[in-house]
Coordinates of C-alpha atoms and ligand atoms in Angstrom, one line a residue:
M163 CA -11.3 -22.2 10.0
S164 CA -14.7 -23.8 11.2
K165 CA -14.5 -22.2 14.5
G166 CA -14.7 -18.7 13.1
I167 CA -11.9 -16.7 11.9
K168 CA -9.0 -15.1 13.8
I169 CA -7.4 -12.1 12.5
A170 CA -4.1 -10.7 13.7
T171 CA -3.6 -7.0 12.6
I172 CA -0.1 -5.8 13.1
G173 CA 0.2 -2.0 13.4
G174 CA -3.3 -2.3 14.9
G175 CA -2.8 1.3 16.4
S176 CA -3.1 2.7 13.0
S177 CA -5.7 5.5 12.4
Y178 CA -7.0 3.3 9.5
T179 CA -8.2 0.6 11.8
P180 CA -11.7 1.6 12.1
E181 CA -12.0 1.1 8.4
L182 CA -11.0 -2.5 8.8
I183 CA -13.5 -3.1 11.6
E184 CA -16.2 -1.5 9.6
G185 CA -15.5 -3.8 6.7
F186 CA -15.7 -7.0 9.0
I187 CA -18.9 -5.7 10.5
K188 CA -20.5 -5.1 7.1
R189 CA -19.5 -8.7 6.1
Q190 CA -20.6 -10.5 9.2
N191 CA -23.2 -12.7 7.5
E192 CA -20.7 -14.3 5.1
L193 CA -17.4 -13.8 7.0
P194 CA -17.5 -15.2 10.4
V195 CA -14.6 -13.1 12.0
R196 CA -14.7 -13.9 15.8
E197 CA -11.5 -12.5 17.0
I198 CA -9.4 -9.5 15.8
W199 CA -6.1 -9.1 17.6
L200 CA -4.7 -5.5 17.2
V201 CA -1.0 -5.6 17.9
D202 CA 1.4 -2.8 18.2
V203 CA 4.9 -1.8 19.5
P204 CA 5.3 0.0 22.9
A205 CA 5.7 3.3 21.0
G206 CA 2.2 2.9 19.7
K207 CA 0.6 1.9 22.9
E208 CA -1.5 4.9 23.4
K209 CA -2.8 5.0 19.9
L210 CA -3.6 1.2 20.1
E211 CA -5.6 1.8 23.2
I212 CA -7.6 4.7 21.8
V213 CA -8.3 3.1 18.4
G214 CA -8.8 -0.3 20.0
N215 CA -11.5 0.9 22.4
L216 CA -13.2 2.6 19.4
A217 CA -13.1 -0.7 17.7
K218 CA -14.8 -2.4 20.7
R219 CA -17.6 0.2 20.7
M220 CA -18.1 -0.2 17.0
V221 CA -18.4 -3.9 17.5
E222 CA -20.8 -3.6 20.4
K223 CA -23.0 -1.0 18.6
A224 CA -23.3 -3.4 15.7
G225 CA -24.0 -6.3 17.9
A226 CA -21.3 -8.3 16.1
D227 CA -20.1 -11.4 17.6
I228 CA -16.4 -10.3 17.4
E229 CA -13.8 -10.1 20.2
I230 CA -11.4 -7.3 20.0
H231 CA -8.1 -7.9 21.8
L232 CA -5.3 -5.2 22.3
T233 CA -1.8 -6.6 22.8
M234 CA 1.8 -5.7 22.5
D235 CA 2.6 -9.4 22.3
R236 CA 2.8 -10.3 18.7
E237 CA 3.2 -14.0 19.2
E238 CA 0.1 -14.3 21.3
A239 CA -1.7 -12.4 18.5
L240 CA -0.2 -14.6 15.9
K241 CA -0.9 -18.0 17.5
G242 CA -3.5 -19.8 15.3
A243 CA -4.4 -16.7 13.3
D244 CA -6.2 -17.4 10.0
F245 CA -5.2 -14.1 8.4
V246 CA -2.4 -11.7 9.4
T247 CA -2.8 -8.2 8.1
T248 CA 0.2 -5.9 8.2
Q249 CA -0.3 -2.0 8.2
L250 CA 2.7 -1.1 10.1
R251 CA 4.9 2.1 9.8
V252 CA 8.5 1.5 11.2
G253 CA 9.5 4.8 12.9
Q254 CA 6.1 6.1 12.6
L255 CA 5.3 9.5 10.9
D256 CA 8.5 11.0 12.1
A257 CA 10.5 8.8 9.8
R258 CA 8.1 9.7 7.0
V259 CA 8.9 13.4 7.4
K260 CA 12.6 12.5 6.8
D261 CA 12.0 10.3 3.7
E262 CA 10.0 13.2 2.2
R263 CA 12.1 16.2 3.4
I264 CA 15.6 15.0 2.9
P265 CA 15.4 14.2 -0.9
N266 CA 13.4 17.5 -1.2
S267 CA 16.1 19.3 0.3
H268 CA 18.5 18.1 -2.5
G269 CA 16.1 18.9 -5.1
V270 CA 14.8 15.4 -5.6
V271 CA 11.1 14.1 -5.3
G272 CA 10.4 13.2 -1.4
Q273 CA 7.7 10.5 -1.2
E274 CA 6.9 7.6 1.1
T275 CA 6.8 4.9 -1.6
N276 CA 8.8 6.4 -4.5
G277 CA 12.4 7.7 -5.0
P278 CA 14.9 7.6 -2.2
G279 CA 12.2 8.1 0.4
G280 CA 10.2 4.9 -0.8
M281 CA 13.4 2.9 -0.8
F282 CA 14.3 3.9 2.7
K283 CA 10.8 2.9 3.9
G284 CA 11.5 -0.5 2.2
F285 CA 14.8 -0.8 4.0
R286 CA 13.1 -0.3 7.4
T287 CA 9.9 -2.3 6.7
I288 CA 11.2 -5.4 4.9
P289 CA 13.2 -6.8 7.7
V290 CA 10.4 -6.4 10.1
I291 CA 7.9 -8.1 7.7
L292 CA 10.3 -10.9 7.1
D293 CA 10.6 -11.3 10.8
I294 CA 6.9 -11.6 11.2
C295 CA 7.0 -14.2 8.3
K296 CA 9.4 -16.2 10.5
D297 CA 6.9 -16.0 13.4
M298 CA 4.1 -17.0 11.2
E299 CA 6.0 -20.2 10.1
R300 CA 5.9 -21.2 13.7
L301 CA 2.8 -19.7 15.1
C302 CA 0.2 -19.9 12.3
P303 CA 1.8 -21.8 9.3
K304 CA -1.6 -22.0 7.5
A305 CA -2.5 -18.3 7.7
W306 CA -2.5 -15.8 4.8
L307 CA -0.3 -12.6 5.1
I308 CA -2.2 -9.7 3.7
N309 CA 0.3 -6.9 3.5
F310 CA -0.8 -3.3 3.3
A311 CA 2.4 -1.9 4.7
N312 CA 4.1 0.4 2.2
P313 CA 6.0 0.1 0.0
A314 CA 3.6 -2.7 -0.7
G315 CA 5.1 -3.7 -4.0
M316 CA 8.8 -4.0 -2.5
V317 CA 7.4 -5.8 0.5
T318 CA 5.6 -8.4 -1.5
E319 CA 8.7 -8.9 -3.7
A320 CA 10.8 -9.4 -0.6
V321 CA 8.4 -11.9 1.0
L322 CA 8.2 -13.9 -2.2
R323 CA 12.0 -14.0 -2.7
Y324 CA 13.3 -14.1 1.0
S325 CA 10.7 -16.0 3.2
N326 CA 9.1 -19.3 3.3
I327 CA 5.7 -17.8 3.2
K328 CA 3.9 -18.6 0.1
K329 CA 0.5 -17.4 1.1
V330 CA 1.1 -13.6 0.7
V331 CA -0.9 -11.0 -1.0
G332 CA 0.1 -7.4 -1.3
L333 CA -2.8 -4.9 -1.2
C334 CA -3.3 -1.4 -2.4
N335 CA -6.4 0.9 -2.5
G336 CA -5.2 2.6 -5.6
P337 CA -6.8 0.3 -8.3
I338 CA -10.2 0.4 -6.5
G339 CA -9.9 4.3 -6.5
I340 CA -9.1 4.4 -10.1
E341 CA -12.1 2.1 -10.9
K342 CA -14.5 4.4 -8.9
N343 CA -13.2 7.4 -10.7
I344 CA -13.6 5.9 -14.2
A345 CA -17.2 4.8 -13.2
D346 CA -17.9 8.4 -12.1
I347 CA -16.5 9.7 -15.3
L348 CA -18.8 7.4 -17.3
G349 CA -21.7 8.0 -14.9
V350 CA -22.3 4.4 -14.2
D351 CA -22.0 2.2 -11.1
H352 CA -18.7 0.7 -10.3
S353 CA -20.1 -2.8 -11.0
E354 CA -21.1 -1.9 -14.6
I355 CA -17.5 -1.7 -15.8
Y356 CA -14.6 -4.0 -16.1
V357 CA -11.0 -2.6 -16.0
E358 CA -7.9 -4.5 -16.8
F359 CA -4.8 -3.3 -14.8
V360 CA -1.3 -4.1 -15.5
G361 CA 1.9 -3.2 -13.7
L362 CA 3.4 -3.0 -10.1
N363 CA 2.1 -1.4 -7.0
H364 CA 2.0 2.4 -7.4
M365 CA 3.1 1.8 -10.9
V366 CA -0.1 0.4 -12.3
F367 CA -2.0 1.3 -15.4
A368 CA -5.8 0.9 -16.2
K369 CA -5.0 -0.7 -19.6
T370 CA -8.5 -1.3 -20.9
V371 CA -11.9 -0.3 -19.6
Y372 CA -15.0 -2.2 -20.8
K373 CA -18.6 -1.3 -20.4
D374 CA -21.4 -3.6 -21.8
G375 CA -18.7 -5.8 -23.2
E376 CA -17.1 -2.9 -25.3
D377 CA -13.8 -1.1 -25.0
V378 CA -14.4 2.4 -23.9
T379 CA -10.8 3.2 -22.8
A380 CA -10.7 6.2 -25.4
E381 CA -13.9 7.8 -24.2
V382 CA -12.7 7.6 -20.6
V383 CA -9.3 9.0 -21.6
T384 CA -11.0 11.7 -23.6
K385 CA -13.3 12.7 -20.9
M386 CA -10.3 12.9 -18.4
T387 CA -8.4 15.3 -20.8
E388 CA -11.6 17.4 -20.8
G389 CA -11.2 18.0 -17.1
E390 CA -13.8 15.4 -15.9
S391 CA -11.6 14.3 -13.2
G392 CA -8.5 15.1 -11.1
S393 CA -6.5 13.1 -8.7
T394 CA -8.0 9.8 -7.5
L395 CA -5.8 9.9 -4.4
K396 CA -6.0 12.4 -1.6
N397 CA -2.1 12.4 -1.1
I398 CA -1.0 13.5 -4.6
N399 CA -1.5 16.8 -6.2
A400 CA -2.9 16.3 -9.7
T401 CA -2.4 18.8 -12.3
G402 CA -3.8 17.2 -15.3
W403 CA -1.9 15.3 -18.0
D404 CA -1.1 16.8 -21.5
A405 CA -4.1 15.9 -23.4
T406 CA -2.3 14.6 -26.5
F407 CA 0.1 12.6 -24.3
L408 CA -2.9 10.8 -22.6
R409 CA -5.0 10.2 -25.6
T410 CA -2.0 8.5 -27.4
L411 CA -0.9 6.5 -24.3
N412 CA -4.7 5.5 -24.1
M413 CA -4.4 4.2 -20.7
I414 CA -5.0 5.6 -17.2
P415 CA -1.7 5.7 -15.1
I416 CA -2.1 5.8 -11.3
D417 CA -1.4 9.1 -10.0
Y418 CA 2.1 7.9 -8.8
L419 CA 3.3 8.1 -12.4
R420 CA 3.1 11.9 -12.1
Y421 CA 6.4 11.7 -10.0
Y422 CA 8.0 10.2 -13.1
W423 CA 6.3 11.9 -16.1
Q424 CA 5.8 15.2 -14.3
T425 CA 8.8 15.4 -12.2
R426 CA 9.4 19.0 -12.2
T427 CA 6.0 20.1 -11.3
Q428 CA 5.5 17.6 -8.6
L429 CA 8.8 18.7 -7.0
E430 CA 7.8 22.3 -7.4
D431 CA 4.5 21.4 -5.7
Q432 CA 6.3 19.7 -2.8
Q433 CA 8.6 22.6 -2.3
A434 CA 5.7 25.0 -2.2
A435 CA 3.7 22.9 0.1
Y436 CA 6.6 22.5 2.4
E437 CA 6.8 26.2 2.8
K438 CA 3.0 26.5 3.4
H439 CA 2.2 23.6 5.6
G440 CA 5.0 21.2 5.9
T441 CA 5.6 17.8 4.1
R442 CA 2.6 15.3 3.5
A443 CA 3.6 13.5 6.6
E444 CA 3.4 16.7 8.7
V445 CA -0.2 17.2 7.3
V446 CA -1.0 13.7 7.9
K447 CA 0.3 14.1 11.5
R448 CA -2.1 17.0 12.1
V449 CA -5.0 14.9 10.6
E450 CA -4.0 12.0 12.7
A451 CA -4.0 14.2 15.9
E452 CA -7.6 15.3 15.0
L453 CA -8.6 11.7 14.3
F454 CA -7.3 10.4 17.5
E455 CA -9.0 13.2 19.4
L456 CA -12.3 12.1 17.9
Y457 CA -11.6 8.4 18.6
K458 CA -11.3 9.3 22.2
D459 CA -14.8 10.2 22.4
V460 CA -16.7 7.4 24.3
D461 CA -19.9 8.3 22.3
L462 CA -18.3 7.7 19.1
A463 CA -19.0 4.2 17.8
E464 CA -18.4 4.4 14.0
K465 CA -15.8 5.4 11.5
P466 CA -15.6 9.2 11.4
K467 CA -15.9 11.1 8.1
Q468 CA -12.7 12.8 8.8
L469 CA -10.6 9.6 8.0
E470 CA -11.5 10.5 4.3
Q471 CA -8.8 13.1 4.4
R472 CA -6.3 10.3 4.2
G473 CA -4.9 8.7 1.1
G474 CA -6.1 5.2 2.0
A475 CA -9.7 5.5 1.0
Y476 CA -11.3 2.1 0.3
Y477 CA -8.7 0.3 2.3
S478 CA -11.2 -1.8 4.2
E479 CA -13.2 -2.6 0.9
A480 CA -9.9 -3.9 -0.6
A481 CA -8.8 -5.8 2.4
C482 CA -12.1 -7.3 3.5
N483 CA -13.2 -8.2 0.0
L484 CA -10.0 -10.1 -0.4
I485 CA -10.2 -12.0 2.9
N486 CA -14.0 -12.7 2.1
S487 CA -13.1 -14.2 -1.3
I488 CA -10.2 -16.4 -0.2
Y489 CA -12.3 -17.7 2.8
N490 CA -15.4 -18.4 0.8
D491 CA -13.5 -19.4 -2.3
K492 CA -15.5 -16.8 -4.3
R493 CA -13.5 -17.0 -7.5
D494 CA -14.2 -13.3 -8.2
I495 CA -11.9 -11.0 -9.7
Q496 CA -9.8 -8.4 -7.6
I497 CA -6.8 -6.4 -8.2
V498 CA -3.8 -7.5 -6.0
N499 CA -0.2 -7.9 -5.7
T500 CA 0.9 -11.4 -6.4
R501 CA 3.6 -13.6 -7.9
N502 CA 3.5 -13.1 -11.7
N503 CA 3.8 -16.7 -12.6
G504 CA 3.8 -15.8 -16.4
A505 CA 0.9 -13.4 -16.4
I506 CA 3.0 -10.5 -17.7
L507 CA 5.4 -11.9 -20.1
D508 CA 8.1 -9.2 -19.7
I509 CA 8.4 -9.7 -16.0
D510 CA 10.2 -12.4 -14.1
P511 CA 7.6 -15.1 -13.1
D512 CA 8.8 -15.0 -9.6
S513 CA 8.4 -11.3 -9.1
A514 CA 5.4 -9.5 -7.7
I515 CA 2.9 -7.7 -10.1
E516 CA -0.3 -5.8 -9.5
T517 CA -3.1 -7.0 -11.7
N518 CA -6.4 -8.7 -12.0
C519 CA -6.5 -11.8 -10.3
V520 CA -9.2 -14.7 -9.7
I521 CA -9.4 -14.9 -5.9
T522 CA -9.6 -18.5 -4.8
R523 CA -9.2 -20.4 -1.6
Q524 CA -5.8 -21.3 -3.0
G525 CA -5.0 -17.6 -3.4
P526 CA -5.0 -15.2 -6.2
I527 CA -4.5 -16.4 -9.9
P528 CA -3.3 -13.7 -11.9
L529 CA -4.9 -13.2 -15.4
A530 CA -2.7 -13.4 -18.4
S531 CA -2.1 -10.1 -20.2
G532 CA 0.8 -10.9 -22.4
H533 CA 3.4 -8.4 -23.2
L534 CA 3.4 -4.9 -21.6
P535 CA 2.5 -2.0 -24.0
V536 CA 5.8 -0.7 -25.4
A537 CA 5.1 2.8 -23.8
I538 CA 5.0 1.5 -20.3
N539 CA 7.2 -1.5 -20.5
G540 CA 10.4 0.6 -19.8
I541 CA 9.3 2.5 -16.7
I542 CA 7.7 -0.7 -15.2
Q543 CA 10.9 -2.8 -15.8
Q544 CA 13.0 0.0 -14.3
I545 CA 10.8 0.2 -11.1
K546 CA 10.9 -3.7 -10.9
T547 CA 14.8 -3.4 -10.9
V548 CA 14.6 -0.8 -8.0
E549 CA 12.2 -3.0 -6.2
R550 CA 14.5 -6.0 -6.5
L551 CA 17.7 -4.2 -5.5
T552 CA 16.0 -2.5 -2.6
A553 CA 14.8 -5.8 -1.3
E554 CA 18.3 -7.2 -1.6
A555 CA 19.8 -4.3 0.1
A556 CA 17.2 -4.4 2.8
V557 CA 17.8 -8.1 3.7
T558 CA 21.6 -7.8 3.5
G559 CA 22.2 -4.4 5.1
D560 CA 24.8 -3.9 2.3
Y561 CA 25.7 -0.4 1.6
D562 CA 27.2 -1.0 -1.9
K563 CA 23.9 -2.7 -2.9
A564 CA 21.8 0.3 -1.4
L565 CA 24.1 2.6 -3.4
L566 CA 23.4 0.6 -6.6
A567 CA 19.8 0.6 -6.0
L568 CA 19.5 4.3 -5.5
T569 CA 21.5 5.1 -8.3
V570 CA 19.5 3.3 -10.8
N571 CA 16.2 4.7 -9.5
P572 CA 15.1 7.1 -12.3
L573 CA 14.0 9.7 -9.7
V574 CA 17.5 10.1 -8.5
P575 CA 19.5 12.4 -10.8
S576 CA 23.0 11.1 -10.6
D577 CA 25.4 8.7 -8.9
T578 CA 26.8 11.7 -6.8
D579 CA 23.3 12.4 -5.7
A580 CA 22.6 8.8 -4.8
R581 CA 25.6 8.8 -2.5
V582 CA 24.8 11.8 -0.8
L583 CA 21.2 11.0 -0.2
L584 CA 22.1 7.4 0.9
D585 CA 24.6 8.8 3.5
E586 CA 22.3 11.3 4.9
L587 CA 19.1 9.1 5.0
L588 CA 21.1 6.3 6.6
E589 CA 22.3 8.7 9.3
A590 CA 18.7 10.0 9.8
H591 CA 17.1 6.6 10.0
K592 CA 20.0 4.8 11.9
E593 CA 17.8 3.7 14.8
H594 CA 15.5 1.6 12.4
L595 CA 18.1 0.2 10.3
P596 CA 19.9 -2.2 12.4
L597 CA 21.2 -4.5 9.4
F598 CA 23.0 -1.5 7.8
F599 CA 24.9 -0.7 11.3
K600 CA 25.5 -4.3 12.5
N601 CA 29.2 -4.1 12.0
K602 CA 29.8 -0.4 12.8
Ligands
G6P121 C1 -2.5 6.2 -1.2 C2 -1.8 4.9 -1.4 C3 -1.6 4.2 -0.2 C4 -0.9 5.2 0.9 C5 -1.8 6.4 1.0 C6 -1.1 7.6 1.7 O1 -3.9 5.9 -1.1 O2 -2.4 4.1 -2.3 O3 -0.7 3.2 -0.4 O4 -0.7 4.6 2.1 O5 -2.0 7.0 -0.3 O6 -2.0 8.5 2.2 P1 -1.7 9.5 3.3 O7 -2.9 10.1 3.8 O8 -0.9 8.8 4.5 O9 -0.9 10.6 2.7

């Protein structure tokens, strides 16, 4: 990597790209990124050009020695890359509308990473990411794959199990958001606390919070029950947890747990929100339209504030800190998705987990946390099962395996609902599920 770093960003036309560019610009002094290749598919060409031109203006304004390349040729972008970041959305936001709306129309939670919608996003995304892995083996075998594409947990699981790429890290902004929220609750800077996370992507818990070397988890939890804080994520409606429940649990669940432990309220919220302004994807579509209008402005040369309306806040902080620490062998601690390798005793060593890791040039080393607390062991095991079965169905395109995966998902009420949802979602997403339709 001595010549300077080459980054290939797949799904480069995403509205989040200015976040990433800002992150690299900020770290110029220690992270010598020289080339960023933003790649997209023909359907995303217009967005790629708009956001890519903004990226060029940002780099120019900052006087950074970074070349921005825009391309639809993935091979060219991958050739010799040091880091490949993936932030793609197969089928774009229209597919997300279906993932949210179809389950909702059957009285089931409709969400882009949880429940049947999340699994379908997995079915669409996993084969594409595995294809990228194959290209990486040929074109940049030494590169790190930093995956942001959702469902990031399932995708990391699939890469670990079904590809030859070993240098993979799954990334989410969720844990950083929780940490910042805890710091706010305690009225201290983020750097003054240490939070131990255990679990899976979008199924993670802040298990213990330390301040000045002391365990202050109970204080944080009590303050949360006293209404000190709502949701940490823009995309989830937080209604507060039952105070006794949260105090007894004595951990801070990521807001995605609301779909499991507040299912009825979340479903009612989704149904009401749909009547008012459409599904979350439809809201995001409007935010995106507004963002891309702003991005077109030739006088704009920085990340606009409006991007904060999206759920992916701190995305660049997570991605750029990780790349920086791998490149500079910083050996600091970050929360990422990586191979468990025995860190959580109740989870298969070969599975992906989301936890505190020491970030080295060799990759993340997960810190041991022993057995999972009994109250959360069950749900984590169940979701890991769903992730593994979804990954298997995604790579095989096997209907029966998909049915099994849907039926054991705790958000699907019954086997008959599973079949109805599977059939309707398969039909709706046909064009992006070639493996499921290969023999039909
Ligand atoms: C959260 C999650 C991300 C997800 C985002 C969706 O931040 O951690 O994984 O992509 O929400 O936000 P959106 O604005 O697209 O609803």
